[in-house]
């Protein structure tokens, strides 16, 4: 933060930063598994693309950010880590309201790896509720710029807890399934995969599922998915850097398939974690 490596407890942000006051920020999260970043280049592409489209300027180039991220992980000592890079609008030294006059800030941190689903949920599948909440429209906030506009997702999550579920899916502006708090969603029907196309963050784990499907010869399509359709799927899973590919076995009152982790979900989960050792998909961290 501001050119220094600090313990997490000392990493503090000004309350005047527009990242905090206006959610005027973009970020990305990549994970490290067994001492290797997974698909770091794709995360950097998405992050740097968002920074550019928000008309922010970073004090570092791509190579410098890469070495900062590696240093954060190496200094933290975490072999499996959740690593964020953030660019905030910052604030204006003259208190101008013009965002062009703000001094943008770069922050990165590494904390222990965390997952949307815990071990038990990964074994038996998550219980998900579909909330009536509509995800912020892409016409308002471009979801391909990874952002902290989460009030819809948090409301969806609170609704899901009220309904006795463990996490939520929210809708797009046309009433189709969109995504959940920190994840994309896939269904499998008769051996073919589908994931929502509209109003969602193009997740790197989602992209990875498409890449794995090409390798093993499965069809995967980004398209509209209805509320009823997802409950009638043979298998459902969610995808996130925070946990990878995670099975869903109940949506609202509907049991998905036979109520257990399905064979395609299991195959993709195995392949996904095996790819974490593959030098073509991962980057090593040099620990001191
Ligand atoms: N959708 C939202 C809103 C997210 O915040 C995230 C990740 O944080 C995802 C989807 C999954 O994206 P990825 O697979 O790149 O982690």
PDB file of C-alpha atoms and ligand atoms in Angstrom:
ATOM      1  CA  UNK A   1       0.000   0.000   0.000  1.00  0.00           C
ATOM      2  CA  UNK A   2       1.486   3.395  -1.032  1.00  0.00           C
ATOM      3  CA  UNK A   3       4.750   1.629  -1.891  1.00  0.00           C
ATOM      4  CA  UNK A   4       5.108  -0.235   1.409  1.00  0.00           C
ATOM      5  CA  UNK A   5       4.607  -3.835   2.547  1.00  0.00           C
ATOM      6  CA  UNK A   6       2.661  -3.909   5.814  1.00  0.00           C
ATOM      7  CA  UNK A   7       1.023  -6.407   8.142  1.00  0.00           C
ATOM      8  CA  UNK A   8      -2.722  -6.520   7.326  1.00  0.00           C
ATOM      9  CA  UNK A   9      -3.572  -4.841  10.653  1.00  0.00           C
ATOM     10  CA  UNK A  10      -1.614  -1.742   9.587  1.00  0.00           C
ATOM     11  CA  UNK A  11      -3.109  -1.438   6.090  1.00  0.00           C
ATOM     12  CA  UNK A  12      -5.496   1.505   6.519  1.00  0.00           C
ATOM     13  CA  UNK A  13      -7.365   3.585   3.972  1.00  0.00           C
ATOM     14  CA  UNK A  14      -8.441   7.249   4.242  1.00  0.00           C
ATOM     15  CA  UNK A  15     -12.168   7.670   4.897  1.00  0.00           C
ATOM     16  CA  UNK A  16     -12.062  10.303   2.141  1.00  0.00           C
ATOM     17  CA  UNK A  17     -11.109   7.740  -0.508  1.00  0.00           C
ATOM     18  CA  UNK A  18     -13.891   7.559  -3.133  1.00  0.00           C
ATOM     19  CA  UNK A  19     -13.354   3.827  -3.273  1.00  0.00           C
ATOM     20  CA  UNK A  20     -14.903   3.820   0.199  1.00  0.00           C
ATOM     21  CA  UNK A  21     -17.310   6.775  -0.136  1.00  0.00           C
ATOM     22  CA  UNK A  22     -18.670   6.004  -3.626  1.00  0.00           C
ATOM     23  CA  UNK A  23     -17.612   2.419  -4.420  1.00  0.00           C
ATOM     24  CA  UNK A  24     -15.473   4.151  -7.036  1.00  0.00           C
ATOM     25  CA  UNK A  25     -12.957   1.358  -7.431  1.00  0.00           C
ATOM     26  CA  UNK A  26     -12.151  -1.756  -9.389  1.00  0.00           C
ATOM     27  CA  UNK A  27     -10.377  -4.839  -8.180  1.00  0.00           C
ATOM     28  CA  UNK A  28      -9.512  -8.399  -8.942  1.00  0.00           C
ATOM     29  CA  UNK A  29      -8.987 -11.500  -6.884  1.00  0.00           C
ATOM     30  CA  UNK A  30      -6.629 -14.290  -7.876  1.00  0.00           C
ATOM     31  CA  UNK A  31      -5.770 -17.275  -5.739  1.00  0.00           C
ATOM     32  CA  UNK A  32      -2.567 -19.060  -4.894  1.00  0.00           C
ATOM     33  CA  UNK A  33      -2.758 -22.822  -4.378  1.00  0.00           C
ATOM     34  CA  UNK A  34       0.237 -24.832  -3.134  1.00  0.00           C
ATOM     35  CA  UNK A  35       2.530 -21.881  -3.805  1.00  0.00           C
ATOM     36  CA  UNK A  36       1.336 -21.146  -7.348  1.00  0.00           C
ATOM     37  CA  UNK A  37      -0.919 -18.378  -8.713  1.00  0.00           C
ATOM     38  CA  UNK A  38      -3.746 -19.788 -10.842  1.00  0.00           C
ATOM     39  CA  UNK A  39      -4.258 -18.049 -14.212  1.00  0.00           C
ATOM     40  CA  UNK A  40      -2.688 -14.800 -13.021  1.00  0.00           C
ATOM     41  CA  UNK A  41      -2.488 -13.374 -16.540  1.00  0.00           C
ATOM     42  CA  UNK A  42      -6.262 -13.580 -17.029  1.00  0.00           C
ATOM     43  CA  UNK A  43      -6.839 -11.780 -13.713  1.00  0.00           C
ATOM     44  CA  UNK A  44      -4.326  -9.072 -14.679  1.00  0.00           C
ATOM     45  CA  UNK A  45      -6.016  -8.630 -18.083  1.00  0.00           C
ATOM     46  CA  UNK A  46      -9.414  -8.138 -16.420  1.00  0.00           C
ATOM     47  CA  UNK A  47      -8.035  -5.805 -13.754  1.00  0.00           C
ATOM     48  CA  UNK A  48      -6.026  -3.614 -16.136  1.00  0.00           C
ATOM     49  CA  UNK A  49      -8.968  -3.485 -18.571  1.00  0.00           C
ATOM     50  CA  UNK A  50     -11.253  -2.235 -15.769  1.00  0.00           C
ATOM     51  CA  UNK A  51      -8.726   0.384 -14.633  1.00  0.00           C
ATOM     52  CA  UNK A  52      -8.485   1.719 -18.179  1.00  0.00           C
ATOM     53  CA  UNK A  53     -12.244   1.836 -18.769  1.00  0.00           C
ATOM     54  CA  UNK A  54     -12.795   3.665 -15.459  1.00  0.00           C
ATOM     55  CA  UNK A  55     -10.174   6.162 -16.647  1.00  0.00           C
ATOM     56  CA  UNK A  56      -7.924   5.542 -13.682  1.00  0.00           C
ATOM     57  CA  UNK A  57      -4.128   5.583 -13.737  1.00  0.00           C
ATOM     58  CA  UNK A  58      -1.918   3.183 -11.880  1.00  0.00           C
ATOM     59  CA  UNK A  59       1.564   4.100 -10.702  1.00  0.00           C
ATOM     60  CA  UNK A  60       2.753   0.604 -11.786  1.00  0.00           C
ATOM     61  CA  UNK A  61       2.832  -1.369 -15.021  1.00  0.00           C
ATOM     62  CA  UNK A  62       1.804  -5.001 -15.440  1.00  0.00           C
ATOM     63  CA  UNK A  63       5.252  -6.412 -14.579  1.00  0.00           C
ATOM     64  CA  UNK A  64       5.521  -4.262 -11.447  1.00  0.00           C
ATOM     65  CA  UNK A  65       2.047  -5.329 -10.292  1.00  0.00           C
ATOM     66  CA  UNK A  66       3.018  -8.966 -10.865  1.00  0.00           C
ATOM     67  CA  UNK A  67       6.081  -8.607  -8.671  1.00  0.00           C
ATOM     68  CA  UNK A  68       4.108  -6.719  -5.974  1.00  0.00           C
ATOM     69  CA  UNK A  69       1.544  -9.557  -5.869  1.00  0.00           C
ATOM     70  CA  UNK A  70       4.303 -12.165  -5.675  1.00  0.00           C
ATOM     71  CA  UNK A  71       6.001 -10.222  -2.866  1.00  0.00           C
ATOM     72  CA  UNK A  72       2.721  -9.907  -0.909  1.00  0.00           C
ATOM     73  CA  UNK A  73       2.238 -13.665  -1.020  1.00  0.00           C
ATOM     74  CA  UNK A  74       5.885 -14.490  -0.327  1.00  0.00           C
ATOM     75  CA  UNK A  75       6.054 -12.085   2.646  1.00  0.00           C
ATOM     76  CA  UNK A  76       2.742 -13.359   4.057  1.00  0.00           C
ATOM     77  CA  UNK A  77       4.090 -16.911   3.850  1.00  0.00           C
ATOM     78  CA  UNK A  78       0.640 -18.255   2.825  1.00  0.00           C
ATOM     79  CA  UNK A  79       0.987 -21.297   0.543  1.00  0.00           C
ATOM     80  CA  UNK A  80      -2.729 -21.053  -0.325  1.00  0.00           C
ATOM     81  CA  UNK A  81      -3.897 -17.474  -0.485  1.00  0.00           C
ATOM     82  CA  UNK A  82      -6.650 -15.176  -1.624  1.00  0.00           C
ATOM     83  CA  UNK A  83      -4.933 -12.217  -3.280  1.00  0.00           C
ATOM     84  CA  UNK A  84      -6.617  -8.923  -4.146  1.00  0.00           C
ATOM     85  CA  UNK A  85      -5.358  -6.069  -6.288  1.00  0.00           C
ATOM     86  CA  UNK A  86      -7.404  -2.879  -6.014  1.00  0.00           C
ATOM     87  CA  UNK A  87      -7.394   0.501  -7.713  1.00  0.00           C
ATOM     88  CA  UNK A  88      -9.493   3.179  -6.019  1.00  0.00           C
ATOM     89  CA  UNK A  89     -10.319   6.611  -7.369  1.00  0.00           C
ATOM     90  CA  UNK A  90      -8.565   7.986  -4.296  1.00  0.00           C
ATOM     91  CA  UNK A  91      -9.435  11.572  -3.463  1.00  0.00           C
ATOM     92  CA  UNK A  92      -8.717  15.061  -4.656  1.00  0.00           C
ATOM     93  CA  UNK A  93      -6.082  17.042  -2.688  1.00  0.00           C
ATOM     94  CA  UNK A  94      -8.189  20.208  -3.235  1.00  0.00           C
ATOM     95  CA  UNK A  95     -11.510  18.522  -2.332  1.00  0.00           C
ATOM     96  CA  UNK A  96     -12.627  18.938  -5.935  1.00  0.00           C
ATOM     97  CA  UNK A  97     -15.687  16.859  -6.874  1.00  0.00           C
ATOM     98  CA  UNK A  98     -14.189  16.217 -10.312  1.00  0.00           C
ATOM     99  CA  UNK A  99     -13.075  12.555 -10.497  1.00  0.00           C
ATOM    100  CA  UNK A 100     -10.401  13.502 -13.015  1.00  0.00           C
ATOM    101  CA  UNK A 101      -8.626  15.440 -10.269  1.00  0.00           C
ATOM    102  CA  UNK A 102      -8.438  12.555  -7.832  1.00  0.00           C
ATOM    103  CA  UNK A 103      -5.163  10.793  -7.122  1.00  0.00           C
ATOM    104  CA  UNK A 104      -5.814   7.112  -7.784  1.00  0.00           C
ATOM    105  CA  UNK A 105      -4.448   4.504  -5.389  1.00  0.00           C
ATOM    106  CA  UNK A 106      -3.205   0.965  -5.782  1.00  0.00           C
ATOM    107  CA  UNK A 107      -3.514  -1.555  -2.958  1.00  0.00           C
ATOM    108  CA  UNK A 108      -2.778  -5.282  -2.927  1.00  0.00           C
ATOM    109  CA  UNK A 109      -3.075  -7.864  -0.193  1.00  0.00           C
ATOM    110  CA  UNK A 110      -2.734 -11.582   0.466  1.00  0.00           C
ATOM    111  CA  UNK A 111      -4.776 -13.389   3.121  1.00  0.00           C
ATOM    112  CA  UNK A 112      -5.338 -17.120   3.711  1.00  0.00           C
ATOM    113  CA  UNK A 113      -7.396 -18.853   0.987  1.00  0.00           C
ATOM    114  CA  UNK A 114     -11.147 -18.692   1.625  1.00  0.00           C
ATOM    115  CA  UNK A 115     -14.016 -20.516  -0.066  1.00  0.00           C
ATOM    116  CA  UNK A 116     -17.718 -19.764  -0.638  1.00  0.00           C
ATOM    117  CA  UNK A 117     -18.461 -23.402   0.283  1.00  0.00           C
ATOM    118  CA  UNK A 118     -16.978 -25.186   3.289  1.00  0.00           C
ATOM    119  CA  UNK A 119     -15.757 -28.797   3.259  1.00  0.00           C
ATOM    120  CA  UNK A 120     -19.128 -30.274   4.188  1.00  0.00           C
ATOM    121  CA  UNK A 121     -20.930 -28.185   1.556  1.00  0.00           C
ATOM    122  CA  UNK A 122     -18.399 -29.254  -1.088  1.00  0.00           C
ATOM    123  CA  UNK A 123     -19.178 -32.892  -0.281  1.00  0.00           C
ATOM    124  CA  UNK A 124     -22.968 -32.724  -0.121  1.00  0.00           C
ATOM    125  CA  UNK A 125     -23.662 -29.681  -2.338  1.00  0.00           C
ATOM    126  CA  UNK A 126     -24.851 -26.192  -1.398  1.00  0.00           C
ATOM    127  CA  UNK A 127     -28.454 -25.242  -0.672  1.00  0.00           C
ATOM    128  CA  UNK A 128     -29.279 -22.108  -2.644  1.00  0.00           C
ATOM    129  CA  UNK A 129     -32.302 -19.806  -2.700  1.00  0.00           C
ATOM    130  CA  UNK A 130     -33.348 -17.694  -5.669  1.00  0.00           C
ATOM    131  CA  UNK A 131     -33.922 -14.157  -4.441  1.00  0.00           C
ATOM    132  CA  UNK A 132     -36.306 -11.693  -6.140  1.00  0.00           C
ATOM    133  CA  UNK A 133     -33.511  -9.129  -6.065  1.00  0.00           C
ATOM    134  CA  UNK A 134     -32.400  -7.861  -9.483  1.00  0.00           C
ATOM    135  CA  UNK A 135     -28.653  -7.443 -10.005  1.00  0.00           C
ATOM    136  CA  UNK A 136     -27.636  -3.863 -10.826  1.00  0.00           C
ATOM    137  CA  UNK A 137     -28.244  -3.501 -14.610  1.00  0.00           C
ATOM    138  CA  UNK A 138     -25.221  -3.651 -16.919  1.00  0.00           C
ATOM    139  CA  UNK A 139     -26.442  -0.354 -18.418  1.00  0.00           C
ATOM    140  CA  UNK A 140     -25.759   1.232 -14.992  1.00  0.00           C
ATOM    141  CA  UNK A 141     -22.599  -0.542 -13.908  1.00  0.00           C
ATOM    142  CA  UNK A 142     -20.650  -2.623 -16.428  1.00  0.00           C
ATOM    143  CA  UNK A 143     -20.292  -6.029 -14.741  1.00  0.00           C
ATOM    144  CA  UNK A 144     -17.187  -6.836 -16.771  1.00  0.00           C
ATOM    145  CA  UNK A 145     -15.399  -4.199 -14.678  1.00  0.00           C
ATOM    146  CA  UNK A 146     -15.094  -6.089 -11.402  1.00  0.00           C
ATOM    147  CA  UNK A 147     -16.625  -3.863  -8.751  1.00  0.00           C
ATOM    148  CA  UNK A 148     -17.830  -3.493  -5.177  1.00  0.00           C
ATOM    149  CA  UNK A 149     -21.486  -2.730  -6.002  1.00  0.00           C
ATOM    150  CA  UNK A 150     -22.694  -5.461  -3.691  1.00  0.00           C
ATOM    151  CA  UNK A 151     -25.837  -4.122  -1.961  1.00  0.00           C
ATOM    152  CA  UNK A 152     -28.027  -6.263  -4.265  1.00  0.00           C
ATOM    153  CA  UNK A 153     -25.898  -9.349  -3.605  1.00  0.00           C
ATOM    154  CA  UNK A 154     -25.851  -8.760   0.156  1.00  0.00           C
ATOM    155  CA  UNK A 155     -29.648  -8.279   0.206  1.00  0.00           C
ATOM    156  CA  UNK A 156     -29.984 -11.501  -1.807  1.00  0.00           C
ATOM    157  CA  UNK A 157     -27.773 -13.312   0.687  1.00  0.00           C
ATOM    158  CA  UNK A 158     -29.790 -12.046   3.663  1.00  0.00           C
ATOM    159  CA  UNK A 159     -33.004 -13.143   1.883  1.00  0.00           C
ATOM    160  CA  UNK A 160     -31.465 -16.569   1.299  1.00  0.00           C
ATOM    161  CA  UNK A 161     -30.585 -16.951   4.986  1.00  0.00           C
ATOM    162  CA  UNK A 162     -34.178 -15.987   5.864  1.00  0.00           C
ATOM    163  CA  UNK A 163     -35.342 -18.766   3.542  1.00  0.00           C
ATOM    164  CA  UNK A 164     -33.088 -21.294   5.297  1.00  0.00           C
ATOM    165  CA  UNK A 165     -30.610 -21.513   2.415  1.00  0.00           C
ATOM    166  CA  UNK A 166     -26.827 -21.136   2.474  1.00  0.00           C
ATOM    167  CA  UNK A 167     -26.369 -18.718  -0.382  1.00  0.00           C
ATOM    168  CA  UNK A 168     -28.310 -16.878  -3.070  1.00  0.00           C
ATOM    169  CA  UNK A 169     -28.834 -16.450  -6.767  1.00  0.00           C
ATOM    170  CA  UNK A 170     -30.132 -13.074  -7.942  1.00  0.00           C
ATOM    171  CA  UNK A 171     -31.885 -12.201 -11.205  1.00  0.00           C
ATOM    172  CA  UNK A 172     -30.994 -10.139 -14.248  1.00  0.00           C
ATOM    173  CA  UNK A 173     -33.216  -7.281 -15.447  1.00  0.00           C
ATOM    174  CA  UNK A 174     -35.229  -9.723 -17.604  1.00  0.00           C
ATOM    175  CA  UNK A 175     -36.007 -12.012 -14.667  1.00  0.00           C
ATOM    176  CA  UNK A 176     -33.508 -14.688 -15.662  1.00  0.00           C
ATOM    177  CA  UNK A 177     -30.900 -16.143 -13.328  1.00  0.00           C
ATOM    178  CA  UNK A 178     -27.809 -13.896 -13.096  1.00  0.00           C
ATOM    179  CA  UNK A 179     -25.191 -14.739 -10.458  1.00  0.00           C
ATOM    180  CA  UNK A 180     -24.625 -14.833  -6.706  1.00  0.00           C
ATOM    181  CA  UNK A 181     -22.535 -13.083  -4.058  1.00  0.00           C
ATOM    182  CA  UNK A 182     -19.090 -13.663  -5.518  1.00  0.00           C
ATOM    183  CA  UNK A 183     -19.850 -16.444  -8.007  1.00  0.00           C
ATOM    184  CA  UNK A 184     -21.229 -17.446 -11.417  1.00  0.00           C
ATOM    185  CA  UNK A 185     -23.552 -20.400 -11.899  1.00  0.00           C
ATOM    186  CA  UNK A 186     -23.780 -23.317 -14.367  1.00  0.00           C
ATOM    187  CA  UNK A 187     -26.386 -25.982 -15.014  1.00  0.00           C
ATOM    188  CA  UNK A 188     -25.907 -29.356 -16.699  1.00  0.00           C
ATOM    189  CA  UNK A 189     -28.808 -30.859 -18.659  1.00  0.00           C
ATOM    190  CA  UNK A 190     -28.447 -34.033 -20.721  1.00  0.00           C
ATOM    191  CA  UNK A 191     -24.658 -33.669 -20.703  1.00  0.00           C
ATOM    192  CA  UNK A 192     -24.537 -30.034 -21.920  1.00  0.00           C
ATOM    193  CA  UNK A 193     -23.598 -27.016 -19.792  1.00  0.00           C
ATOM    194  CA  UNK A 194     -25.220 -23.590 -19.696  1.00  0.00           C
ATOM    195  CA  UNK A 195     -24.368 -20.411 -17.794  1.00  0.00           C
ATOM    196  CA  UNK A 196     -26.038 -16.974 -17.818  1.00  0.00           C
ATOM    197  CA  UNK A 197     -24.737 -14.686 -20.572  1.00  0.00           C
ATOM    198  CA  UNK A 198     -26.214 -11.339 -19.531  1.00  0.00           C
ATOM    199  CA  UNK A 199     -25.580  -8.999 -16.607  1.00  0.00           C
ATOM    200  CA  UNK A 200     -22.852 -11.053 -14.944  1.00  0.00           C
ATOM    201  CA  UNK A 201     -19.180 -10.718 -14.189  1.00  0.00           C
ATOM    202  CA  UNK A 202     -17.249 -12.766 -16.768  1.00  0.00           C
ATOM    203  CA  UNK A 203     -15.602 -14.870 -14.060  1.00  0.00           C
ATOM    204  CA  UNK A 204     -12.175 -16.385 -14.601  1.00  0.00           C
ATOM    205  CA  UNK A 205     -13.410 -19.636 -13.058  1.00  0.00           C
ATOM    206  CA  UNK A 206     -16.394 -19.535 -15.460  1.00  0.00           C
ATOM    207  CA  UNK A 207     -13.937 -19.042 -18.324  1.00  0.00           C
ATOM    208  CA  UNK A 208     -11.882 -21.942 -16.954  1.00  0.00           C
ATOM    209  CA  UNK A 209     -14.975 -24.188 -17.061  1.00  0.00           C
ATOM    210  CA  UNK A 210     -15.391 -23.294 -20.757  1.00  0.00           C
ATOM    211  CA  UNK A 211     -11.703 -24.139 -21.354  1.00  0.00           C
ATOM    212  CA  UNK A 212     -11.994 -27.456 -19.503  1.00  0.00           C
ATOM    213  CA  UNK A 213     -15.151 -28.344 -21.463  1.00  0.00           C
ATOM    214  CA  UNK A 214     -13.211 -27.886 -24.717  1.00  0.00           C
ATOM    215  CA  UNK A 215     -10.503 -30.239 -23.394  1.00  0.00           C
ATOM    216  CA  UNK A 216     -12.931 -32.992 -22.428  1.00  0.00           C
ATOM    217  CA  UNK A 217     -15.375 -32.503 -25.298  1.00  0.00           C
ATOM    218  CA  UNK A 218     -18.420 -31.143 -23.449  1.00  0.00           C
ATOM    219  CA  UNK A 219     -20.722 -28.485 -24.868  1.00  0.00           C
ATOM    220  CA  UNK A 220     -20.935 -25.243 -22.828  1.00  0.00           C
ATOM    221  CA  UNK A 221     -23.029 -22.217 -23.796  1.00  0.00           C
ATOM    222  CA  UNK A 222     -23.599 -18.750 -22.325  1.00  0.00           C
ATOM    223  CA  UNK A 223     -27.329 -18.019 -22.681  1.00  0.00           C
ATOM    224  CA  UNK A 224     -30.465 -17.082 -20.718  1.00  0.00           C
ATOM    225  CA  UNK A 225     -31.473 -19.447 -17.913  1.00  0.00           C
ATOM    226  CA  UNK A 226     -34.969 -19.305 -16.405  1.00  0.00           C
ATOM    227  CA  UNK A 227     -35.886 -19.784 -12.740  1.00  0.00           C
ATOM    228  CA  UNK A 228     -37.814 -22.997 -13.464  1.00  0.00           C
ATOM    229  CA  UNK A 229     -35.181 -24.323 -15.854  1.00  0.00           C
ATOM    230  CA  UNK A 230     -32.355 -24.271 -13.328  1.00  0.00           C
ATOM    231  CA  UNK A 231     -34.402 -26.283 -10.822  1.00  0.00           C
ATOM    232  CA  UNK A 232     -35.015 -28.967 -13.458  1.00  0.00           C
ATOM    233  CA  UNK A 233     -31.309 -29.359 -14.286  1.00  0.00           C
ATOM    234  CA  UNK A 234     -29.463 -32.664 -13.809  1.00  0.00           C
ATOM    235  CA  UNK A 235     -26.601 -30.849 -12.055  1.00  0.00           C
ATOM    236  CA  UNK A 236     -25.882 -27.305 -10.891  1.00  0.00           C
ATOM    237  CA  UNK A 237     -22.612 -25.797  -9.675  1.00  0.00           C
ATOM    238  CA  UNK A 238     -21.253 -22.353  -8.889  1.00  0.00           C
ATOM    239  CA  UNK A 239     -17.801 -21.004  -9.803  1.00  0.00           C
ATOM    240  CA  UNK A 240     -15.511 -18.551  -8.031  1.00  0.00           C
ATOM    241  CA  UNK A 241     -11.862 -17.878  -7.369  1.00  0.00           C
ATOM    242  CA  UNK A 242     -13.009 -18.212  -3.746  1.00  0.00           C
ATOM    243  CA  UNK A 243     -13.538 -21.980  -3.857  1.00  0.00           C
ATOM    244  CA  UNK A 244     -13.321 -23.043  -7.510  1.00  0.00           C
ATOM    245  CA  UNK A 245     -16.151 -25.249  -8.799  1.00  0.00           C
ATOM    246  CA  UNK A 246     -18.709 -25.896  -6.034  1.00  0.00           C
ATOM    247  CA  UNK A 247     -21.730 -28.204  -6.300  1.00  0.00           C
ATOM    248  CA  UNK A 248     -25.349 -27.177  -5.638  1.00  0.00           C
ATOM    249  CA  UNK A 249     -27.823 -29.922  -4.730  1.00  0.00           C
ATOM    250  CA  UNK A 250     -30.882 -27.926  -3.663  1.00  0.00           C
ATOM    251  CA  UNK A 251     -32.468 -24.743  -5.037  1.00  0.00           C
ATOM    252  CA  UNK A 252     -35.398 -23.388  -3.012  1.00  0.00           C
ATOM    253  CA  UNK A 253     -37.469 -26.528  -2.342  1.00  0.00           C
ATOM    254  CA  UNK A 254     -36.231 -28.415  -5.401  1.00  0.00           C
ATOM    255  CA  UNK A 255     -33.681 -31.205  -5.162  1.00  0.00           C
ATOM    256  CA  UNK A 256     -31.232 -31.035  -8.082  1.00  0.00           C
ATOM    257  CA  UNK A 257     -30.806 -34.379  -9.894  1.00  0.00           C
ATOM    258  CA  UNK A 258     -30.582 -37.099  -7.290  1.00  0.00           C
ATOM    259  CA  UNK A 259     -29.527 -34.657  -4.586  1.00  0.00           C
ATOM    260  CA  UNK A 260     -25.824 -35.555  -4.729  1.00  0.00           C
ATOM    261  CA  UNK A 261     -22.779 -34.066  -6.440  1.00  0.00           C
ATOM    262  CA  UNK A 262     -23.228 -35.044 -10.106  1.00  0.00           C
ATOM    263  CA  UNK A 263     -20.619 -36.858 -12.255  1.00  0.00           C
ATOM    264  CA  UNK A 264     -19.871 -33.932 -14.592  1.00  0.00           C
ATOM    265  CA  UNK A 265     -19.481 -31.525 -11.669  1.00  0.00           C
ATOM    266  CA  UNK A 266     -17.128 -33.989  -9.996  1.00  0.00           C
ATOM    267  CA  UNK A 267     -15.076 -34.498 -13.158  1.00  0.00           C
ATOM    268  CA  UNK A 268     -14.713 -30.733 -13.662  1.00  0.00           C
ATOM    269  CA  UNK A 269     -13.803 -30.173  -9.992  1.00  0.00           C
ATOM    270  CA  UNK A 270     -11.037 -32.820 -10.218  1.00  0.00           C
ATOM    271  CA  UNK A 271      -9.659 -31.439 -13.451  1.00  0.00           C
ATOM    272  CA  UNK A 272      -9.827 -27.840 -12.179  1.00  0.00           C
ATOM    273  CA  UNK A 273      -7.665 -28.612  -9.130  1.00  0.00           C
ATOM    274  CA  UNK A 274      -5.232 -30.758 -11.157  1.00  0.00           C
ATOM    275  CA  UNK A 275      -4.618 -27.766 -13.468  1.00  0.00           C
ATOM    276  CA  UNK A 276      -3.231 -25.812 -10.493  1.00  0.00           C
ATOM    277  CA  UNK A 277       0.124 -27.646 -10.855  1.00  0.00           C
ATOM    278  CA  UNK A 278       0.287 -27.185 -14.617  1.00  0.00           C
ATOM    279  CA  UNK A 279       2.915 -24.530 -15.550  1.00  0.00           C
ATOM    280  CA  UNK A 280       0.741 -23.460 -18.504  1.00  0.00           C
ATOM    281  CA  UNK A 281      -2.035 -22.452 -16.072  1.00  0.00           C
ATOM    282  CA  UNK A 282      -0.065 -21.326 -13.020  1.00  0.00           C
ATOM    283  CA  UNK A 283       2.836 -19.145 -11.868  1.00  0.00           C
ATOM    284  CA  UNK A 284       5.202 -20.082  -9.070  1.00  0.00           C
ATOM    285  CA  UNK A 285       5.751 -17.883  -5.979  1.00  0.00           C
ATOM    286  CA  UNK A 286       9.331 -17.734  -4.656  1.00  0.00           C
ATOM    287  CA  UNK A 287       9.065 -17.773  -0.849  1.00  0.00           C
ATOM    288  CA  UNK A 288      12.027 -16.462   1.180  1.00  0.00           C
TER     289      UNK A 288
HETATM  290  N1  LIG B   1     -19.594 -12.746  -9.906  1.00  0.00           N
HETATM  291  C1  LIG B   1     -19.271 -11.833  -8.982  1.00  0.00           C
HETATM  292  C2  LIG B   1     -20.228 -10.736  -8.680  1.00  0.00           C
HETATM  293  C3  LIG B   1     -18.037 -11.902  -8.303  1.00  0.00           C
HETATM  294  O1  LIG B   1     -17.705 -10.974  -7.382  1.00  0.00           O
HETATM  295  C4  LIG B   1     -17.159 -12.966  -8.595  1.00  0.00           C
HETATM  296  C5  LIG B   1     -15.853 -13.092  -7.895  1.00  0.00           C
HETATM  297  O2  LIG B   1     -15.581 -12.420  -6.935  1.00  0.00           O
HETATM  298  C6  LIG B   1     -17.536 -13.921  -9.550  1.00  0.00           C
HETATM  299  C7  LIG B   1     -18.753 -13.771 -10.204  1.00  0.00           C
HETATM  300  C8  LIG B   1     -16.613 -15.072  -9.920  1.00  0.00           C
HETATM  301  O3  LIG B   1     -15.513 -14.608 -10.658  1.00  0.00           O
HETATM  302  P1  LIG B   1     -14.107 -15.354 -10.644  1.00  0.00           P
HETATM  303  O4  LIG B   1     -14.350 -16.737 -11.136  1.00  0.00           O
HETATM  304  O5  LIG B   1     -13.246 -14.542 -11.544  1.00  0.00           O
HETATM  305  O6  LIG B   1     -13.631 -15.363  -9.225  1.00  0.00           O
END
